[in-house]
Coordinates of C-alpha atoms in Angstrom, one line a residue:
M616 CA 34.0 6.1 14.3
K617 CA 34.6 7.2 10.9
K618 CA 31.8 9.4 9.7
R619 CA 30.2 8.9 6.3
E620 CA 28.6 12.0 4.7
F621 CA 26.1 11.8 1.9
R622 CA 24.4 14.3 -0.3
F623 CA 20.6 14.4 -0.4
A624 CA 19.3 16.6 -3.2
I625 CA 15.8 18.0 -2.5
V626 CA 14.3 19.7 -5.6
G627 CA 11.7 22.6 -5.6
V628 CA 12.3 23.9 -1.9
L629 CA 14.2 26.8 -0.5
A630 CA 18.0 26.6 -0.1
I631 CA 18.9 24.2 2.7
A632 CA 20.7 25.3 5.7
L633 CA 22.7 22.9 8.1
L634 CA 21.6 23.8 11.5
L635 CA 22.7 20.7 13.5
T636 CA 26.3 20.5 14.7
G637 CA 26.0 17.9 17.4
C638 CA 24.0 14.9 18.4
V639 CA 20.2 15.1 18.2
N640 CA 18.3 14.7 21.6
N641 CA 15.3 12.3 21.8
S642 CA 12.7 14.6 23.1
V643 CA 9.2 14.6 21.5
S644 CA 9.3 17.4 18.8
K645 CA 6.3 19.5 18.0
P646 CA 5.1 19.7 14.4
L647 CA 6.7 22.2 12.2
K648 CA 4.4 25.0 11.1
S649 CA 6.1 27.5 8.8
E650 CA 7.5 27.4 5.2
S651 CA 10.9 28.5 6.5
A652 CA 10.9 25.6 9.0
I653 CA 10.4 23.0 6.4
S654 CA 13.3 24.4 4.3
Q655 CA 15.8 23.0 6.9
Y656 CA 17.1 19.4 6.9
D657 CA 20.0 17.7 8.5
L658 CA 21.9 16.2 5.5
R659 CA 24.5 14.3 7.5
T660 CA 23.6 10.7 8.1
G661 CA 27.0 10.2 9.8
E662 CA 25.5 12.1 12.9
I663 CA 24.6 9.6 15.9
T664 CA 21.5 10.3 17.8
V665 CA 22.0 9.7 21.5
K666 CA 19.3 8.0 23.4
G667 CA 20.5 7.7 26.9
E668 CA 24.1 7.9 28.3
E669 CA 24.0 5.6 31.3
N670 CA 26.9 3.6 32.1
V671 CA 25.5 0.1 31.9
T672 CA 26.8 -3.3 30.9
E673 CA 23.5 -4.9 29.9
Q674 CA 20.2 -3.5 28.7
T675 CA 17.2 -3.9 26.4
I676 CA 17.1 -2.1 23.2
T677 CA 13.4 -1.5 22.3
I678 CA 12.2 -0.9 18.7
G679 CA 8.6 0.3 18.1
A680 CA 7.2 0.5 14.6
T681 CA 4.1 1.0 12.4
A682 CA 3.6 0.3 8.9
D683 CA 1.0 1.1 6.1
V684 CA -1.0 3.5 8.3
H685 CA -2.4 4.9 5.1
G686 CA -3.7 8.3 6.3
R687 CA -5.2 7.2 9.7
I688 CA -4.9 9.5 12.5
Y689 CA -8.4 8.8 14.1
A690 CA -9.8 5.4 14.4
Y691 CA -12.2 6.2 11.5
D692 CA -12.7 5.0 7.9
Y693 CA -13.9 8.0 5.9
A694 CA -14.8 6.0 2.9
T695 CA -17.6 4.2 4.9
D696 CA -18.0 7.1 7.3
T697 CA -17.8 4.8 10.2
P698 CA -15.4 4.2 13.2
D699 CA -12.6 1.7 12.7
S700 CA -11.9 0.2 16.3
D701 CA -8.3 -1.1 15.3
A702 CA -6.9 1.8 13.3
G703 CA -5.3 5.1 13.7
L704 CA -2.2 6.7 15.1
A705 CA -4.1 8.2 18.1
K706 CA -4.6 4.5 19.3
V707 CA -0.9 3.6 18.4
Y708 CA 0.3 6.6 20.6
T709 CA -1.4 5.0 23.6
A710 CA 0.7 1.9 23.0
V711 CA 3.8 4.2 22.3
L712 CA 3.5 5.9 25.7
E713 CA 3.1 2.8 27.6
A714 CA 6.3 1.3 25.7
R715 CA 8.2 4.5 26.4
A716 CA 7.2 4.3 30.2
A717 CA 8.8 0.9 30.2
N718 CA 11.9 2.0 28.1
P719 CA 12.4 5.8 27.6
N720 CA 15.0 5.0 25.0
M721 CA 12.7 3.4 22.6
I722 CA 13.5 3.9 18.9
L723 CA 10.3 4.5 17.1
M724 CA 10.0 4.0 13.3
D725 CA 7.3 4.2 10.5
V726 CA 7.9 1.8 7.6
G727 CA 6.0 3.7 4.9
D728 CA 2.7 4.0 3.0
T729 CA 1.9 6.8 5.4
V730 CA 0.5 9.8 3.6
Q731 CA -2.0 8.2 1.2
D732 CA -5.6 6.9 1.5
N733 CA -8.4 7.6 3.9
S734 CA -8.9 11.1 2.5
A735 CA -5.4 12.1 3.3
E736 CA -5.0 13.8 -0.1
L737 CA -7.4 16.5 1.1
F738 CA -4.5 18.0 2.9
N739 CA -1.7 17.7 0.3
D740 CA -1.5 21.4 -0.3
L741 CA -0.6 22.2 3.4
D742 CA 2.9 23.0 4.0
I743 CA 3.2 20.0 6.2
H744 CA 1.0 17.0 5.7
P745 CA -1.1 16.2 8.9
M746 CA 0.3 12.6 9.0
I747 CA 3.7 13.9 9.2
Q748 CA 2.9 16.4 11.8
A749 CA 1.4 13.4 13.7
L750 CA 4.7 11.4 13.3
N751 CA 6.6 14.6 14.7
E752 CA 4.0 15.0 17.5
M753 CA 4.5 11.3 18.6
G754 CA 8.3 11.5 18.4
Y755 CA 9.0 9.1 15.6
D756 CA 12.8 8.8 15.0
T757 CA 12.7 7.3 11.4
W758 CA 10.3 7.2 8.5
T759 CA 11.0 4.8 5.6
L760 CA 9.5 5.8 2.3
G761 CA 6.8 3.4 0.9
N762 CA 5.7 3.1 -2.6
H763 CA 2.4 5.1 -2.0
E764 CA 4.5 8.1 -0.9
F765 CA 5.3 8.5 -4.7
N766 CA 1.4 8.7 -5.7
F767 CA 1.7 12.5 -5.8
E768 CA 4.0 15.2 -7.3
K769 CA 7.6 14.8 -6.2
S770 CA 7.4 18.4 -4.7
F771 CA 4.8 17.1 -2.2
L772 CA 7.2 14.5 -1.2
D773 CA 10.2 16.8 -1.0
R774 CA 8.3 19.1 1.3
N775 CA 7.3 16.4 3.7
V776 CA 10.7 14.7 3.8
L777 CA 12.1 18.3 4.9
A778 CA 9.3 18.6 7.5
F779 CA 9.9 15.2 9.2
N780 CA 11.7 15.8 12.3
G781 CA 13.5 12.4 12.5
S782 CA 15.5 10.6 9.7
V783 CA 13.8 9.7 6.4
L784 CA 15.3 6.4 5.1
S785 CA 15.7 4.4 2.1
S786 CA 18.9 2.9 0.9
N787 CA 17.9 2.1 -2.7
I788 CA 16.6 5.4 -3.9
K789 CA 19.3 7.4 -5.8
E790 CA 19.7 10.8 -7.7
E791 CA 20.0 10.1 -11.3
S792 CA 22.4 12.8 -11.7
D793 CA 25.2 11.5 -9.6
G794 CA 24.2 8.4 -7.9
S795 CA 24.0 10.0 -4.4
S796 CA 21.3 9.1 -1.9
Y797 CA 17.9 10.8 -2.2
V798 CA 17.3 10.4 1.6
Q799 CA 19.3 8.9 4.3
P800 CA 20.3 5.1 3.7
Y801 CA 20.6 4.5 7.3
K802 CA 20.6 6.1 10.8
I803 CA 22.7 5.2 13.9
F804 CA 21.5 5.8 17.4
S805 CA 23.6 5.3 20.5
V806 CA 21.5 3.8 23.3
N807 CA 23.6 4.0 26.5
G808 CA 26.6 3.4 24.3
C809 CA 25.1 0.6 22.3
R810 CA 25.2 1.4 18.6
V811 CA 21.9 0.7 16.7
A812 CA 21.9 1.1 12.9
I813 CA 18.6 1.3 11.0
V814 CA 18.6 0.6 7.3
G815 CA 15.6 1.5 5.1
V816 CA 14.4 0.2 1.8
T817 CA 11.5 1.1 -0.6
P818 CA 10.0 -1.1 -3.2
P819 CA 12.1 -0.8 -6.4
H820 CA 8.9 -1.0 -8.7
V821 CA 7.8 2.7 -8.2
P822 CA 8.9 3.6 -11.8
I823 CA 6.7 0.9 -12.9
W824 CA 3.7 1.7 -10.8
E825 CA 4.0 5.3 -11.6
A826 CA 5.1 5.0 -15.2
S827 CA 2.3 7.3 -16.4
S828 CA 3.4 10.0 -14.0
P829 CA 7.1 10.2 -14.2
S830 CA 7.0 13.6 -12.4
H831 CA 6.1 11.6 -9.2
F832 CA 9.8 10.3 -9.1
K833 CA 11.6 12.8 -11.3
G834 CA 15.3 12.6 -11.1
L835 CA 15.3 9.4 -9.1
E836 CA 16.2 5.8 -9.8
F837 CA 15.5 2.9 -7.7
E838 CA 18.2 0.2 -7.2
G839 CA 17.4 -3.5 -6.5
T840 CA 16.8 -4.0 -2.7
L841 CA 19.5 -6.6 -2.2
K842 CA 22.2 -4.8 -4.1
S843 CA 21.5 -1.6 -2.0
V844 CA 21.1 -3.3 1.3
R845 CA 24.3 -5.4 0.9
A846 CA 26.2 -2.2 0.0
T847 CA 24.8 -0.2 2.8
V848 CA 25.5 -2.9 5.4
D849 CA 29.0 -3.3 4.1
S850 CA 29.6 0.5 4.4
L851 CA 28.5 0.2 8.0
E852 CA 31.0 -2.3 9.0
G853 CA 32.4 -1.5 12.4
Q854 CA 29.9 1.2 13.1
Y855 CA 27.1 -0.6 14.7
D856 CA 26.3 -3.3 17.5
V857 CA 22.7 -3.9 16.5
L858 CA 21.4 -4.0 12.9
V859 CA 17.7 -3.4 12.3
G860 CA 16.0 -3.3 8.9
A861 CA 13.0 -0.9 8.3
F862 CA 11.7 -2.3 5.1
H863 CA 8.7 -1.3 3.1
M864 CA 8.4 -4.8 1.6
G865 CA 6.7 -8.0 1.8
R866 CA 8.2 -11.4 2.7
T867 CA 8.0 -12.4 -1.0
D868 CA 7.7 -10.3 -4.0
D869 CA 5.2 -10.6 -6.9
K870 CA 7.3 -8.9 -9.5
N871 CA 10.4 -11.2 -9.6
A872 CA 12.4 -8.9 -7.2
E873 CA 13.7 -9.6 -3.7
G874 CA 11.5 -9.8 -0.7
I875 CA 12.4 -9.8 3.0
Y876 CA 13.1 -13.6 3.0
D877 CA 15.7 -12.9 0.3
L878 CA 17.3 -10.1 2.4
A879 CA 17.3 -12.0 5.6
D880 CA 18.9 -15.1 3.9
N881 CA 21.6 -13.0 2.0
V882 CA 22.4 -10.3 4.4
Q883 CA 22.6 -12.2 7.6
E884 CA 24.0 -9.4 9.7
F885 CA 20.5 -8.3 10.6
D886 CA 19.3 -8.9 14.1
A887 CA 15.7 -7.9 13.3
I888 CA 13.7 -6.7 10.4
V889 CA 10.5 -4.7 10.5
G890 CA 8.4 -5.3 7.3
G891 CA 5.5 -3.4 5.5
H892 CA 3.7 -3.3 2.2
E893 CA 2.2 -6.7 2.7
H894 CA -0.6 -5.5 5.2
A895 CA 0.0 -8.6 7.1
K896 CA 0.5 -9.2 10.8
Y897 CA 3.1 -11.7 11.6
I898 CA 6.3 -12.6 13.6
E899 CA 8.7 -15.1 12.0
Q900 CA 12.2 -16.4 12.4
R901 CA 14.4 -16.5 9.3
G902 CA 17.6 -18.2 10.5
D903 CA 19.0 -15.8 13.1
V904 CA 16.9 -12.9 11.9
T905 CA 13.6 -12.0 13.6
I906 CA 11.0 -10.5 11.2
I907 CA 7.8 -8.7 12.2
E908 CA 5.1 -6.8 10.6
P909 CA 2.3 -5.0 12.4
G910 CA -0.4 -5.2 9.7
K911 CA -2.1 -2.0 8.2
Y912 CA -3.8 1.2 9.4
G913 CA -2.4 1.1 13.0
W914 CA -3.6 -2.3 13.8
A915 CA -0.6 -2.9 16.1
L916 CA 2.6 -1.5 17.2
A917 CA 5.4 -3.8 16.4
K918 CA 7.6 -4.1 19.4
V919 CA 11.1 -5.7 19.3
D920 CA 13.1 -6.2 22.4
I921 CA 16.8 -6.7 21.9
K922 CA 18.7 -7.7 24.9
V923 CA 22.4 -7.0 24.8
N924 CA 25.4 -7.1 27.2
K925 CA 28.7 -5.5 27.2
D926 CA 32.0 -7.5 27.1
G927 CA 34.8 -5.1 27.3
D928 CA 34.3 -2.5 24.5
K929 CA 31.9 -4.7 22.5
W930 CA 28.1 -5.1 22.8
N931 CA 26.8 -8.6 22.1
V932 CA 23.1 -9.5 21.2
V933 CA 21.8 -12.0 23.8
S934 CA 18.2 -12.5 22.5
V935 CA 15.5 -10.8 20.3
E936 CA 11.8 -10.9 21.2
A937 CA 9.0 -9.6 19.0
N938 CA 5.5 -8.8 19.9
N939 CA 2.6 -7.0 18.0
V940 CA 0.8 -4.9 20.5
E941 CA -2.6 -4.7 19.2
T942 CA -4.6 -1.4 19.3
K943 CA -8.2 -2.6 19.2
K944 CA -8.9 -2.3 22.8
L945 CA -6.7 0.8 23.5
E946 CA -8.2 4.2 24.0
E947 CA -7.3 6.9 21.6
N948 CA -4.9 9.5 22.9
S949 CA -6.6 12.6 23.6
E950 CA -3.8 14.9 22.8
I951 CA -3.5 13.5 19.3
L952 CA -7.4 13.7 18.9
G953 CA -7.3 17.3 19.9
E954 CA -4.3 18.4 17.8
F955 CA -5.8 16.7 14.6
K956 CA -9.6 17.3 15.1
F957 CA -9.4 19.6 12.1
V958 CA -8.4 16.5 9.9
H959 CA -11.3 14.4 11.2
D960 CA -13.8 17.2 10.9
Q961 CA -12.9 18.1 7.3
S962 CA -12.6 14.5 6.2
V963 CA -16.1 13.6 7.5
A964 CA -17.7 16.8 6.0
D965 CA -15.9 16.1 2.7
A966 CA -17.1 12.4 2.8
N967 CA -20.7 13.5 3.1
I968 CA -20.9 16.1 0.3
V969 CA -23.8 14.8 -1.9
V970 CA -22.8 14.6 -5.6
G971 CA -26.0 12.8 -7.0
T972 CA -28.5 10.1 -6.4
I973 CA -28.3 6.3 -6.7
A974 CA -31.3 4.8 -8.5
G975 CA -30.9 1.1 -7.0
E976 CA -28.7 -1.3 -5.3
F977 CA -25.5 -1.9 -7.5
V978 CA -24.6 -5.3 -6.1
N979 CA -27.3 -7.5 -4.5
G980 CA -25.2 -9.4 -1.9
V981 CA -21.5 -8.6 -2.3
D982 CA -20.6 -12.1 -1.0
Y983 CA -21.2 -14.5 -3.7
L984 CA -21.9 -17.5 -1.8
T985 CA -23.9 -16.2 1.2
G986 CA -25.5 -13.3 -0.6
E987 CA -24.7 -11.2 2.4
D988 CA -23.7 -7.5 2.5
K989 CA -20.1 -8.4 3.8
V990 CA -17.7 -10.5 2.0
T991 CA -16.7 -13.6 4.0
T992 CA -16.3 -16.2 1.2
M993 CA -15.7 -14.6 -2.2
P994 CA -16.6 -11.2 -3.9
R995 CA -19.6 -11.6 -6.2
A996 CA -17.8 -9.0 -8.3
Q997 CA -14.9 -11.4 -9.1
I998 CA -17.3 -14.1 -10.0
E999 CA -19.7 -12.3 -12.3
D1000 CA -20.1 -8.9 -14.0
T1001 CA -21.5 -6.1 -11.7
A1002 CA -22.7 -2.6 -12.0
V1003 CA -19.9 -1.1 -10.0
I1004 CA -17.2 -2.3 -12.4
D1005 CA -19.3 -1.4 -15.3
L1006 CA -19.6 2.1 -14.0
I1007 CA -15.9 2.6 -13.5
N1008 CA -15.3 1.2 -17.0
K1009 CA -17.8 3.5 -18.5
V1010 CA -16.3 6.6 -16.9
Q1011 CA -12.8 5.5 -18.1
M1012 CA -13.9 4.9 -21.6
F1013 CA -15.8 8.2 -21.9
Y1014 CA -13.0 10.5 -20.6
S1015 CA -10.1 8.6 -22.5
G1016 CA -12.1 8.1 -25.7
A1017 CA -11.2 4.4 -25.4
E1018 CA -13.0 1.3 -27.0
V1019 CA -12.0 -1.0 -24.3
S1020 CA -11.5 -0.6 -20.5
S1021 CA -10.3 -2.5 -17.5
A1022 CA -10.9 -2.1 -13.8
A1023 CA -10.2 -4.0 -10.7
L1024 CA -12.1 -4.4 -7.5
F1025 CA -10.0 -2.5 -4.9
N1026 CA -12.7 -3.1 -2.2
F1027 CA -14.2 -6.4 -2.1
G1028 CA -17.4 -5.1 -0.6
S1029 CA -17.8 -2.4 -3.3
T1030 CA -21.5 -1.5 -4.0
L1031 CA -23.7 1.5 -4.1
H1032 CA -27.0 1.8 -2.2
E1033 CA -30.2 3.5 -3.3
G1034 CA -30.3 7.2 -2.1
D1035 CA -27.9 10.0 -2.0
F1036 CA -24.6 9.5 -3.9
K1037 CA -21.9 10.9 -1.7
K1038 CA -18.2 11.4 -2.0
K1039 CA -17.5 8.7 0.5
D1040 CA -19.3 6.4 -1.8
V1041 CA -16.9 7.2 -4.6
A1042 CA -13.9 6.5 -2.4
Y1043 CA -15.6 3.3 -1.1
I1044 CA -15.8 1.9 -4.7
Y1045 CA -12.5 3.4 -5.9
K1046 CA -10.0 3.4 -3.2
Y1047 CA -6.8 4.8 -4.7
P1048 CA -6.0 8.2 -6.1
N1049 CA -5.2 6.8 -9.6
T1050 CA -5.4 8.7 -12.8
L1051 CA -6.6 7.6 -16.2
V1052 CA -4.4 6.5 -19.1
G1053 CA -5.4 5.8 -22.7
V1054 CA -3.2 3.3 -24.5
N1055 CA -3.0 2.2 -28.0
I1056 CA -2.6 -1.6 -27.9
T1057 CA -2.7 -4.4 -30.5
G1058 CA -5.2 -7.1 -30.3
T1059 CA -2.5 -9.6 -29.7
N1060 CA -1.2 -7.7 -26.7
L1061 CA -4.7 -7.0 -25.4
K1062 CA -5.4 -10.7 -25.5
K1063 CA -2.3 -11.3 -23.5
Y1064 CA -3.2 -8.7 -21.0
M1065 CA -6.5 -10.5 -20.4
E1066 CA -4.9 -13.8 -20.1
W1067 CA -2.5 -12.3 -17.5
S1068 CA -5.5 -11.0 -15.5
A1069 CA -7.2 -14.4 -15.7
G1070 CA -4.3 -16.0 -13.9
Y1071 CA -6.1 -14.8 -10.8
Y1072 CA -8.2 -18.0 -10.7
N1073 CA -6.9 -21.5 -9.7
T1074 CA -7.5 -24.0 -12.4
A1075 CA -10.9 -25.8 -11.7
V1076 CA -10.9 -29.6 -11.7
D1077 CA -13.8 -32.1 -11.7
G1078 CA -15.2 -32.2 -8.1
D1079 CA -14.6 -28.5 -7.4
L1080 CA -17.6 -27.0 -5.7
T1081 CA -16.2 -23.5 -5.5
V1082 CA -14.2 -21.2 -7.9
S1083 CA -11.1 -20.2 -6.0
F1084 CA -8.3 -17.7 -6.3
N1085 CA -4.5 -18.0 -6.7
K1086 CA -3.0 -17.2 -3.4
D1087 CA -0.1 -15.4 -5.0
V1088 CA -2.2 -12.9 -6.9
R1089 CA -3.6 -9.9 -5.1
G1090 CA -7.2 -9.2 -5.8
Y1091 CA -6.4 -5.7 -7.0
N1092 CA -4.4 -7.3 -9.9
Y1093 CA -7.6 -9.0 -11.3
D1094 CA -9.0 -6.8 -14.0
M1095 CA -12.3 -6.9 -15.7
F1096 CA -13.0 -5.6 -19.1
S1097 CA -15.7 -3.6 -20.8
G1098 CA -16.0 -2.9 -24.5
V1099 CA -15.4 -6.6 -25.4
T1100 CA -17.4 -9.8 -24.7
Y1101 CA -15.5 -12.8 -23.4
D1102 CA -15.4 -16.0 -21.3
V1103 CA -13.0 -17.1 -18.8
D1104 CA -12.6 -20.7 -18.9
V1105 CA -11.2 -21.6 -15.4
S1106 CA -10.8 -25.2 -16.4
K1107 CA -7.9 -24.4 -18.8
P1108 CA -4.4 -23.6 -17.8
V1109 CA -3.1 -20.0 -17.3
G1110 CA -2.4 -18.4 -20.7
E1111 CA -5.3 -20.3 -22.4
R1112 CA -8.4 -19.1 -20.5
V1113 CA -9.8 -16.2 -22.1
V1114 CA -12.0 -17.4 -25.0
N1115 CA -14.6 -16.2 -27.4
V1116 CA -13.4 -12.6 -27.3
M1117 CA -15.5 -10.3 -29.5
F1118 CA -15.3 -6.7 -30.3
D1119 CA -18.3 -5.0 -32.0
G1120 CA -19.8 -8.4 -33.0
A1121 CA -16.5 -9.6 -34.5
P1122 CA -13.6 -11.7 -33.2
L1123 CA -10.8 -9.6 -31.6
D1124 CA -8.4 -8.7 -34.5
D1125 CA -4.8 -9.7 -33.5
A1126 CA -3.3 -7.1 -35.8
R1127 CA -5.6 -4.1 -35.2
V1128 CA -4.8 -1.4 -32.7
Y1129 CA -7.4 -0.8 -30.1
K1130 CA -7.7 2.2 -27.7
L1131 CA -7.6 0.9 -24.1
A1132 CA -8.3 2.7 -20.9
V1133 CA -6.4 1.7 -17.7
N1134 CA -5.4 3.5 -14.5
N1135 CA -1.8 4.7 -14.2
Y1136 CA -0.9 1.7 -12.0
R1137 CA -2.1 -0.8 -14.6
F1138 CA -0.2 1.1 -17.3
G1139 CA 2.9 0.4 -15.4
T1140 CA 2.1 -3.3 -15.5
L1141 CA 1.5 -3.1 -19.4
T1142 CA 4.7 -1.7 -19.9
S1143 CA 6.7 -3.8 -17.6
K1144 CA 5.1 -6.9 -19.2
G1145 CA 5.9 -5.7 -22.7
F1146 CA 2.2 -5.3 -23.6
A1147 CA 2.7 -1.6 -24.4
T1148 CA 5.2 1.1 -24.3
V1149 CA 5.4 4.6 -23.1
D1150 CA 5.1 5.8 -26.7
D1151 CA 1.7 3.9 -26.8
K1152 CA 0.1 6.3 -24.4
Y1153 CA -2.4 8.6 -26.3
F1154 CA -4.0 10.2 -23.3
D1155 CA -3.2 11.0 -19.6
S1156 CA -5.9 12.5 -17.5
Y1157 CA -3.4 14.0 -15.0
E1158 CA -1.5 15.9 -17.8
A1159 CA -4.8 17.1 -19.0
M1160 CA -6.6 17.9 -15.8
Q1161 CA -4.2 17.6 -12.8
D1162 CA -6.0 16.5 -9.7
A1163 CA -9.3 16.8 -11.4
G1164 CA -8.1 14.0 -13.7
R1165 CA -8.1 11.5 -10.8
I1166 CA -10.5 8.7 -11.6
R1167 CA -12.5 9.2 -8.4
S1168 CA -13.1 12.9 -9.5
L1169 CA -14.0 11.8 -12.9
I1170 CA -16.7 9.4 -11.6
V1171 CA -18.2 12.4 -9.7
Q1172 CA -18.0 14.6 -12.9
Y1173 CA -19.4 11.8 -15.1
V1174 CA -22.5 11.5 -12.7
Q1175 CA -23.1 15.2 -12.4
E1176 CA -22.5 16.2 -15.9
E1177 CA -23.3 13.2 -18.1
K1178 CA -25.9 11.5 -16.0
N1179 CA -27.8 14.7 -14.6
G1180 CA -26.7 13.6 -11.1
A1181 CA -28.5 10.3 -11.2
V1182 CA -26.7 7.0 -11.6
S1183 CA -28.5 3.5 -12.2
P1184 CA -27.2 0.1 -11.6
D1185 CA -26.8 -0.9 -15.2
V1186 CA -24.8 -4.0 -16.0
D1187 CA -24.2 -5.6 -19.5
N1188 CA -22.9 -9.1 -18.3
N1189 CA -20.3 -9.0 -21.1
W1190 CA -18.3 -11.6 -19.5
K1191 CA -18.7 -14.8 -17.6
I1192 CA -16.7 -17.7 -16.1
I1193 CA -17.1 -21.2 -17.8
G1194 CA -15.4 -24.4 -17.2
F1195 CA -16.9 -24.7 -13.8
N1196 CA -20.4 -26.4 -12.9
F1197 CA -22.3 -23.7 -11.2
D1198 CA -25.4 -26.0 -11.2
N1199 CA -23.9 -28.8 -8.9
P1200 CA -26.4 -29.3 -6.3
M1201 CA -23.8 -29.9 -3.6
I1202 CA -23.0 -26.2 -3.8
A1203 CA -26.1 -25.6 -1.7
D1204 CA -24.7 -27.9 1.0
V1205 CA -21.5 -25.8 1.0
V1206 CA -23.5 -22.6 1.4
S1207 CA -25.5 -24.1 4.2
K1208 CA -22.4 -25.1 6.2
I1209 CA -20.8 -21.9 5.7
K1210 CA -23.9 -20.0 6.9
D1211 CA -24.1 -22.3 10.1
G1212 CA -20.4 -21.8 10.9
S1213 CA -19.3 -25.4 10.3
L1214 CA -17.5 -24.7 7.2
E1215 CA -15.0 -22.0 6.2
I1216 CA -13.5 -21.0 3.0
P1217 CA -9.8 -21.4 3.1
K1218 CA -7.4 -18.5 3.6
S1219 CA -3.9 -17.7 3.3
D1220 CA -1.8 -18.1 6.5
D1221 CA -1.5 -14.4 6.9
G1222 CA -5.3 -13.9 6.5
R1223 CA -4.9 -11.4 3.6
T1224 CA -5.9 -13.7 0.7
M1225 CA -9.3 -15.3 0.9
N1226 CA -10.6 -18.4 -1.1
I1227 CA -7.3 -19.8 -1.9
R1228 CA -8.4 -23.4 -2.4
S1229 CA -11.7 -24.8 -4.1
L1230 CA -13.9 -26.8 -1.7
T1231 CA -14.7 -30.4 -2.7
A1232 CA -17.1 -33.0 -1.3
A1233 CA -14.2 -34.2 1.1
D1234 CA -14.8 -30.8 3.0
L1235 CA -18.4 -31.4 3.7

């Protein structure tokens, strides 16, 4: 087999020595511990890792995979300080060991978004992040980089790329300097002589999402996924018998780029694709390509069994079977619990640090229709103004010096309860480690941005008994604004909904430049939509304060320093929905039937998006 050799430049680490000269064994590696250890990385993607050398003519190739684990080792949610029964690598490892017992040659992959969320950033300064140590301990063979791997300084990612004992994959991340690959575009395994090639992909929108922090992807460029995957597969011609995708991407894409469907349709050589990014749990067939995603947080271990037989010197794929092995009822592996007890203990302790007091309930009944404390129909905070969003916007305006601010509801159940104000409460209402950006924006472009956000709602028509949401827009892409008053007329078409916009008692001035506060993710949206440019940025909290400039840290600082440690549920009701009859007496019938279980709010097929269709009298 012809070997292909790629260069992978890792910046900000010690000089890299090539230690491996032969094939890698498939034993479970212990986590690396020292600075010297993490400076060593096998740069040669052409090396084949051997998993089994039996002389067989038929066999089953087993692929195991996780995706979007987001900082979960224990089955625990540190933002709520409660157990999470279907989460965590400790549970996944139980499923992995069972699968390995049935097939010791299983290839184990993680498909990205691994080192962010669930207090994982507490450990970013360690030589090796605990999530990478856990992947090593569990014997993962490949790790595809997800977009959230780029939420932090690139030196953090470089360090952990080096620390991972397997192969780090992404075919579409290139070095700006010479076009070489940042990490391995593919990895080949020999399973009893059958060559299995794994190709990785990362969302190409990282430079947009991280536009305010270019140091997070310094020196890198992100190619279109179809272009890079097509080129990678072409380069592999004659070098594989089975082709598997390890793609951190959803089935479709919300930014006019390719999704898994596009890749499966246009690169039909794949036998199976494991997806991520979408946080969905599904198994689908797209032509001859089997597609599977195991959900988020360790909900399941995606398991793909590929039966092959040998005809002369050629291996042929006979069948592909996929299954999501759910972890909810599995026990956590005791070895993983013991190895990473320090992570759990430190995360729980940090979550319970008291930073102030809460003077009253911020959202009374987070579910709009039922009034209950769990969202099952639609979030109240996306139907009316709430104190939670107002608090976030106040903080953003204060530290950026902005006149207008926008914030999204990252957790549909976000509220604050009367009593101690703890760090876990901040993480609950503000899920991501975003930073704050101040932007100069014209009134015209501010209005365009507000209209873009209002596209979250479906157009209301006569007879609708509920306001509903666009199934193609994620909840975190609906922003609510402070500093202006406005109405959202959901009876009007997208682009014409935001009306009666007033600033300081006067209509919004199209020509005037306003100071707007947004998070770094949304700044990327503004630049990609043409609502602002990089030159319009006048403030960047990360540049000014580093990690202390993350919005979660600013919320704590604001409460302690500006509110004397006490925060009240203040809401100014500066916006409202119009164009819908909230007084229709039949709405009471809807609520009654929902509460007795005879009626449900429509959800998307994958269950990820709620309230995708308005209910009418025909549903009663």
